[in-house]
């Protein structure tokens, strides 16, 4: 177990290894239209491919809305999750995992 030098959160070691990333599925039923998505599902996930990752650390627990809000307030980062209203998460949701952030936003947080 390791603690982050930035926020003190517990981190766990993930050993190096391979995994399958992506999908070969196609949104041929146009499910994206039924759920209000702008583009077809899976379009950015083609093709299925084998990926190798070196050993890395990851937080043991998800980043919460409250933690992400502290990051935004402390850094002035201006990209908010799309479902937040008036610059913050819904009342009573501070302890819930933050959602609707992009890979780049997660990387910026990390």
Short mmCIF file of C-alpha atoms in Angstrom, two decimals:
data_model
loop_
_atom_site.label_atom_id
_atom_site.label_comp_id
_atom_site.label_asym_id
_atom_site.label_seq_id
_atom_site.Cartn_x
_atom_site.Cartn_y
_atom_site.Cartn_z
CA UNK A 1 0.00 0.00 0.00
CA UNK A 2 1.22 3.47 -0.84
CA UNK A 3 -0.13 6.95 -0.07
CA UNK A 4 -0.28 9.65 -2.72
CA UNK A 5 2.14 12.49 -2.09
CA UNK A 6 -0.46 14.91 -3.47
CA UNK A 7 -3.69 14.12 -1.62
CA UNK A 8 -2.69 11.38 0.83
CA UNK A 9 -5.13 8.85 -0.65
CA UNK A 10 -4.35 5.14 -0.44
CA UNK A 11 -2.99 3.66 -3.65
CA UNK A 12 -2.53 0.06 -4.73
CA UNK A 13 0.07 -1.44 -7.04
CA UNK A 14 -1.21 -2.90 -10.30
CA UNK A 15 1.31 -5.34 -11.80
CA UNK A 16 2.38 -5.12 -15.43
CA UNK A 17 0.33 -7.16 -17.84
CA UNK A 18 -1.82 -7.43 -20.93
CA UNK A 19 -5.54 -6.96 -21.36
CA UNK A 20 -8.04 -6.63 -24.19
CA UNK A 21 -9.14 -3.05 -24.79
CA UNK A 22 -12.03 -1.90 -26.93
CA UNK A 23 -14.83 -3.71 -28.66
CA UNK A 24 -15.85 -4.88 -32.08
CA UNK A 25 -19.51 -4.12 -31.34
CA UNK A 26 -21.38 -1.71 -33.59
CA UNK A 27 -24.37 0.40 -32.56
CA UNK A 28 -26.42 -0.99 -35.43
CA UNK A 29 -29.65 -0.67 -33.45
CA UNK A 30 -28.99 3.08 -33.07
CA UNK A 31 -29.21 2.79 -29.29
CA UNK A 32 -27.44 6.13 -28.97
CA UNK A 33 -30.54 7.89 -30.30
CA UNK A 34 -32.72 6.21 -27.67
CA UNK A 35 -30.51 7.42 -24.81
CA UNK A 36 -29.85 10.90 -26.16
CA UNK A 37 -26.20 10.39 -27.12
CA UNK A 38 -24.82 12.52 -29.93
CA UNK A 39 -22.74 9.86 -31.66
CA UNK A 40 -23.13 6.09 -32.05
CA UNK A 41 -22.04 3.92 -29.14
CA UNK A 42 -18.67 2.18 -29.35
CA UNK A 43 -17.41 4.38 -32.21
CA UNK A 44 -14.28 5.38 -30.27
CA UNK A 45 -13.64 1.85 -29.05
CA UNK A 46 -12.72 0.00 -32.27
CA UNK A 47 -11.06 -2.36 -32.75
CA UNK A 48 -10.55 -4.77 -29.88
CA UNK A 49 -6.80 -4.92 -29.33
CA UNK A 50 -4.29 -6.35 -26.88
CA UNK A 51 -2.65 -3.67 -24.70
CA UNK A 52 0.34 -4.03 -22.38
CA UNK A 53 0.68 -1.72 -19.38
CA UNK A 54 3.71 -1.37 -17.17
CA UNK A 55 3.29 -1.60 -13.40
CA UNK A 56 1.45 1.43 -11.99
CA UNK A 57 -0.33 2.72 -8.90
CA UNK A 58 -4.01 3.61 -8.79
CA UNK A 59 -6.17 5.08 -6.03
CA UNK A 60 -7.79 2.37 -3.93
CA UNK A 61 -11.11 4.26 -3.93
CA UNK A 62 -12.86 6.37 -6.52
CA UNK A 63 -12.44 10.15 -6.59
CA UNK A 64 -15.59 11.69 -5.13
CA UNK A 65 -17.51 14.73 -6.32
CA UNK A 66 -16.32 16.54 -3.19
CA UNK A 67 -12.66 15.74 -3.87
CA UNK A 68 -12.98 16.77 -7.52
CA UNK A 69 -14.64 20.06 -6.46
CA UNK A 70 -11.74 20.76 -4.07
CA UNK A 71 -9.35 20.19 -6.99
CA UNK A 72 -11.31 22.61 -9.19
CA UNK A 73 -11.43 25.26 -6.46
CA UNK A 74 -7.73 24.90 -5.61
CA UNK A 75 -6.43 24.94 -9.19
CA UNK A 76 -8.93 27.09 -11.06
CA UNK A 77 -9.47 24.23 -13.51
CA UNK A 78 -12.47 25.30 -15.57
CA UNK A 79 -13.83 22.07 -17.07
CA UNK A 80 -16.73 20.91 -14.90
CA UNK A 81 -18.55 17.61 -15.28
CA UNK A 82 -21.41 18.24 -17.71
CA UNK A 83 -24.20 17.38 -15.28
CA UNK A 84 -23.05 19.74 -12.51
CA UNK A 85 -25.31 22.77 -12.17
CA UNK A 86 -24.17 26.20 -10.96
CA UNK A 87 -20.57 25.03 -10.72
CA UNK A 88 -21.10 22.14 -8.31
CA UNK A 89 -22.55 18.66 -7.86
CA UNK A 90 -26.09 17.90 -6.67
CA UNK A 91 -26.80 18.40 -2.98
CA UNK A 92 -25.99 15.32 -0.93
CA UNK A 93 -23.73 13.84 -3.64
CA UNK A 94 -20.33 14.97 -2.32
CA UNK A 95 -19.36 11.44 -1.30
CA UNK A 96 -20.43 9.86 -4.59
CA UNK A 97 -17.84 9.04 -7.28
CA UNK A 98 -17.33 11.84 -9.78
CA UNK A 99 -18.69 10.95 -13.25
CA UNK A 100 -18.94 12.50 -16.70
CA UNK A 101 -15.30 13.53 -16.88
CA UNK A 102 -13.05 12.80 -19.82
CA UNK A 103 -9.86 10.80 -19.83
CA UNK A 104 -7.92 14.08 -20.14
CA UNK A 105 -9.75 15.60 -17.17
CA UNK A 106 -8.95 12.52 -15.07
CA UNK A 107 -5.30 12.78 -16.11
CA UNK A 108 -5.24 16.48 -15.16
CA UNK A 109 -6.66 15.61 -11.75
CA UNK A 110 -4.08 12.87 -11.25
#
